[in-house]
Structures are given as structure tokens and as C-alpha cells.
Short mmCIF file of C-alpha atoms in Angstrom, two decimals:
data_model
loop_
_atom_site.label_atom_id
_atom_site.label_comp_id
_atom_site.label_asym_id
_atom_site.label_seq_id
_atom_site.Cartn_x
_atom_site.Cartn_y
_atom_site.Cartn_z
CA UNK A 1 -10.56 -22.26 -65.17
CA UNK A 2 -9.04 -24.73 -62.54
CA UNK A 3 -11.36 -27.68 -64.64
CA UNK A 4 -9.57 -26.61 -68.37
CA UNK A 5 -7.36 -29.24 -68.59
CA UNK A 6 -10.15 -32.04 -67.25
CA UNK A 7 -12.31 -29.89 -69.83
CA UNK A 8 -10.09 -30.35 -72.52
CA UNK A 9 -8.82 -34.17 -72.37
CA UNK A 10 -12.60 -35.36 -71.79
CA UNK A 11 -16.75 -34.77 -69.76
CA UNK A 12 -15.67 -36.00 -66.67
CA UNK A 13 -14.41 -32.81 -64.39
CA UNK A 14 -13.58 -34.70 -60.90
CA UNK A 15 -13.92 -31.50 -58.23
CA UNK A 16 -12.28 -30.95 -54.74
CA UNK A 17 -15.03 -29.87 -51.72
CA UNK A 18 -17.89 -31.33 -53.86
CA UNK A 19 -20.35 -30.00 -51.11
CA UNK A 20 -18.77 -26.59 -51.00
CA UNK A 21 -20.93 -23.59 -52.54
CA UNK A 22 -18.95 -20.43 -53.51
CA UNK A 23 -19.98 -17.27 -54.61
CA UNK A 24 -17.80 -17.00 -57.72
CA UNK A 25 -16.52 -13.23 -58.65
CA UNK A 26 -15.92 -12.66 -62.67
CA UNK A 27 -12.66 -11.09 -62.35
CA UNK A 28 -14.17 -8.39 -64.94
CA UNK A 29 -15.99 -7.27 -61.25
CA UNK A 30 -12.77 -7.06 -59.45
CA UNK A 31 -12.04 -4.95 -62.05
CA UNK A 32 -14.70 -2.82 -62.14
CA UNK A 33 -14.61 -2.02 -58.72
CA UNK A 34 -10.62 -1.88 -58.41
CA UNK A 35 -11.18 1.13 -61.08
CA UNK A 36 -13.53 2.93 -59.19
CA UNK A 37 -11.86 2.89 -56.12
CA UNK A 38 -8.76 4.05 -57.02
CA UNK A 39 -10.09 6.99 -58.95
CA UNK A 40 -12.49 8.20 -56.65
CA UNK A 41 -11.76 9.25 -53.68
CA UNK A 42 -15.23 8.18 -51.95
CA UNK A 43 -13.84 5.09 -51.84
CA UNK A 44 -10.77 5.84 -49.48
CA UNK A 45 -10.05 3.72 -46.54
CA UNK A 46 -13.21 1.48 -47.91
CA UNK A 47 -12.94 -2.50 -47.38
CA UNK A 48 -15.22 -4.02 -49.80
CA UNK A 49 -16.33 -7.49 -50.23
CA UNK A 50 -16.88 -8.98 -53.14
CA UNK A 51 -18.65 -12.01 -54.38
CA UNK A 52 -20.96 -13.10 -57.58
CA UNK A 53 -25.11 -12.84 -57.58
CA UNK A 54 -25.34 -16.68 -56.62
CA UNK A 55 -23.34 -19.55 -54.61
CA UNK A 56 -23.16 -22.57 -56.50
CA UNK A 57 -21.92 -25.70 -55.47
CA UNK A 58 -18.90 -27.30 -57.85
CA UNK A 59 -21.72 -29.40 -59.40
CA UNK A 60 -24.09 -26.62 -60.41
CA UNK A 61 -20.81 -25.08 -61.92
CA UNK A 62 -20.66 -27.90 -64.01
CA UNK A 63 -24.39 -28.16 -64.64
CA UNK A 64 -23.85 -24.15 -65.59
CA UNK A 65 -20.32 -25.34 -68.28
CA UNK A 66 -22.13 -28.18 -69.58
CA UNK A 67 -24.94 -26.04 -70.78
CA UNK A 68 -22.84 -23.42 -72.17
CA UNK A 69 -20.84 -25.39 -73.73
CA UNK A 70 -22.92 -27.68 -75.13
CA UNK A 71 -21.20 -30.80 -73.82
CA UNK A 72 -22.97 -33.83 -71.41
CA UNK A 73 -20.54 -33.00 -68.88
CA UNK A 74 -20.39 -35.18 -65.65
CA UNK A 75 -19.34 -33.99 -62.25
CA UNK A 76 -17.31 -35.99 -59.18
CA UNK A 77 -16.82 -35.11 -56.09
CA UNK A 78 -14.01 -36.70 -55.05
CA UNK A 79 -13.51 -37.56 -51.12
CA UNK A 80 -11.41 -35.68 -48.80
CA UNK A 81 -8.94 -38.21 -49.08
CA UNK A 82 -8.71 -38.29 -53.10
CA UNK A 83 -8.49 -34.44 -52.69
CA UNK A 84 -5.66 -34.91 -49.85
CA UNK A 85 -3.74 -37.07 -52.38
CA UNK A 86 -4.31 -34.59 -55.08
CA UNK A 87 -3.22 -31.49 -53.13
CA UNK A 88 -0.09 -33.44 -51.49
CA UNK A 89 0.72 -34.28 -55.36
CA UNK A 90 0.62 -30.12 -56.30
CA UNK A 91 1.49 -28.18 -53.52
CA UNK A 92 2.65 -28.03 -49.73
CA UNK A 93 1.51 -29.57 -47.26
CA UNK A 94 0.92 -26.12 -45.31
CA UNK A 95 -1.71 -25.30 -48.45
CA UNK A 96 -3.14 -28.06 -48.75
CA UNK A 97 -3.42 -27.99 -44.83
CA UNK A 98 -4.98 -24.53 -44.85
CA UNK A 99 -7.16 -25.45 -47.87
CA UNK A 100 -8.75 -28.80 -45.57
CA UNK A 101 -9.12 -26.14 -42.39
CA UNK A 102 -11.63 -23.59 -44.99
CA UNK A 103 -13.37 -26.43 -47.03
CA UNK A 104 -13.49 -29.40 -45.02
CA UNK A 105 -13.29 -27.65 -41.61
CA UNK A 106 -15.50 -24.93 -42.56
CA UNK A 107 -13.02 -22.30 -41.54
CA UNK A 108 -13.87 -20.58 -44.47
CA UNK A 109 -16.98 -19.18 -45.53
CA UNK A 110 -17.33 -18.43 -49.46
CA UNK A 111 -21.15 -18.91 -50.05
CA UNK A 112 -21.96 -15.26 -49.05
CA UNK A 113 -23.29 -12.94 -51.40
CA UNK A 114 -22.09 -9.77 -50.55
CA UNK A 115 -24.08 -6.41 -52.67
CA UNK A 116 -20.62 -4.60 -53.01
CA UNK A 117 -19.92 -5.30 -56.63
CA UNK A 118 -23.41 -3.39 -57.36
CA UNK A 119 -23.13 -0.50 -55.19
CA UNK A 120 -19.41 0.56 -56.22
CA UNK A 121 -20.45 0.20 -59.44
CA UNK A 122 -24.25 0.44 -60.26
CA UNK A 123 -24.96 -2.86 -62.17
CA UNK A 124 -25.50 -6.19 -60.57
CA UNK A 125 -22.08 -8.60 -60.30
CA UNK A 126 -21.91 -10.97 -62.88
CA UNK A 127 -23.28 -14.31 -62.87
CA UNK A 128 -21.48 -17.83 -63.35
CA UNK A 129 -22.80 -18.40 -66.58
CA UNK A 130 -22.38 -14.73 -67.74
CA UNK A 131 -18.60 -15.73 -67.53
CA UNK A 132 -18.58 -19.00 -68.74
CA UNK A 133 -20.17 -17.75 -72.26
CA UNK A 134 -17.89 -15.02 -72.09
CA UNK A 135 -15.41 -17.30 -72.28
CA UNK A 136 -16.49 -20.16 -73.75
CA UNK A 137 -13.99 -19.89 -76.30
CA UNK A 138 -11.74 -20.47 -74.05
CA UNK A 139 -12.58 -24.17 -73.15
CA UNK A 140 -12.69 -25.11 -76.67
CA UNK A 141 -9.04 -23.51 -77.63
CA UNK A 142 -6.56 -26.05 -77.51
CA UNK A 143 -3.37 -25.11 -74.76
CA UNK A 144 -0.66 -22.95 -75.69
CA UNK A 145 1.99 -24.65 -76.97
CA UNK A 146 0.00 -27.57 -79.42
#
């Protein structure tokens, strides 16, 4: 949801780390498994990581909204410096410092798929496009407020 407001004012999403794959979690899988381990005591003193079926770069994201959506979207990646002058413009310095040492310096490793979200609770995680239809809607709602 960080490209809704790009989504909504036009096609053209302009991303941070353009050559950064993630293994997106649909918070209805945080869910999930938050619910099953804090009623069941099997999970106790359990550390589990969880991550989507797939690591997608910000492009194949995109690629994923524009087909759901049924727009021609078009993805840029914008440069490190474009996404330094973004962050500076948002948010502290010490984020967007910490943000440069996991994306840019690879401190950070979000592209592994982890099983957790299936065995905790018995169905594969959801996929990137799984959520974007599910909320599709969502992108097409104008913002609160208008």
C-alpha cells in the first residue's frame, strides 16, 4: 500500500531499491499464525519466520498491480540518490540511514522464503497477487477525506 497515493493520482509508481526482491507477507498470514500461537501452547517459546510463497522485485509487484487492476501501469526505479532525497524529505536521517545499510548495503536480507506460514497453519502463505485482488478495491477507492 506504500504505492496508493502514486496509484491513485496516475500509472507511473516510481519505487525505492528497484533491484531489491522481498518476500511480501499478506498481513491476513501474520494473522493466522499470531492466532495460533497464542492459543496453543505448542507454539511456546517458538520464533517463527515469516515471509510470502515468492520474492518479487518492486517491478514484478507492479507487473502483479497492473494486471489486477487492469491498468498499463509503469514502474521506476529511482537511484539511490532520488531515494536519499525522498527519505531525507519523510523521515530521519537515522531511518533513512538504516533503510540505505538493508537495501543498498545489503544488510538486510528479505528475499527468503521461509515455510513457517504453512506449517503453523496448514495452507500455503498467500501470494502477492492473492492480496492485491483481495484488495483491489482498495486502489480504486478514492482517500478518506474527498
Amino acid at each position: 500500500r506504500r504505492w496508493l497515493p502514486q496509484l491513485r493520482a496516475g500509472d507511473v509508481v516510481r519505487v525505492q531499491f528497484p533491484d531489491v526482491p522481498v518476500a511480501c507477507i499478506d498481513p491476513y498470514d501474520i494473522a493466522a499464525v499470531a492466532t495460533r500461537a497464542l492459543t496453543s501452547a505448542r507454539h511456546e517459546g517458538r520464533v517463527y519466520e515469516l515471509t510470502g510463497p515468492e520474492s518479487l522485485l518492486p517491478e514484478d509487484q507492479i507487473t502483479v498491480l497492473a494486471r489486477v487492476l487492469g491498468r498499463d501501469l509503469r514502474c521506476v526505479g529511482l537511484s539511490d540518490a532520488q531515494t536519499r532525497a525522498e527519505m531525507d524529505a519523510s523521515m530521519p536521517s537515522e531511518y533513512a540511514d538504516a533503510f540505505f545499510r538493508f537495501y543498498a548495503d545489503g544488510t538486510l536480507n528479505e528475499a527468503t522464503i521461509y515455510p513457517d506460514v504453512q506449517e503453523v497453519t496448514g495452507r500455503p502463505a498467500r501470494t502477492f497477487e492473492q492480496w492485491a485482488t483481495a484488495h483491489a478495491e482498495d486502489f480504486t477507492r478514492p482517500a478518506a477525506g474527498r
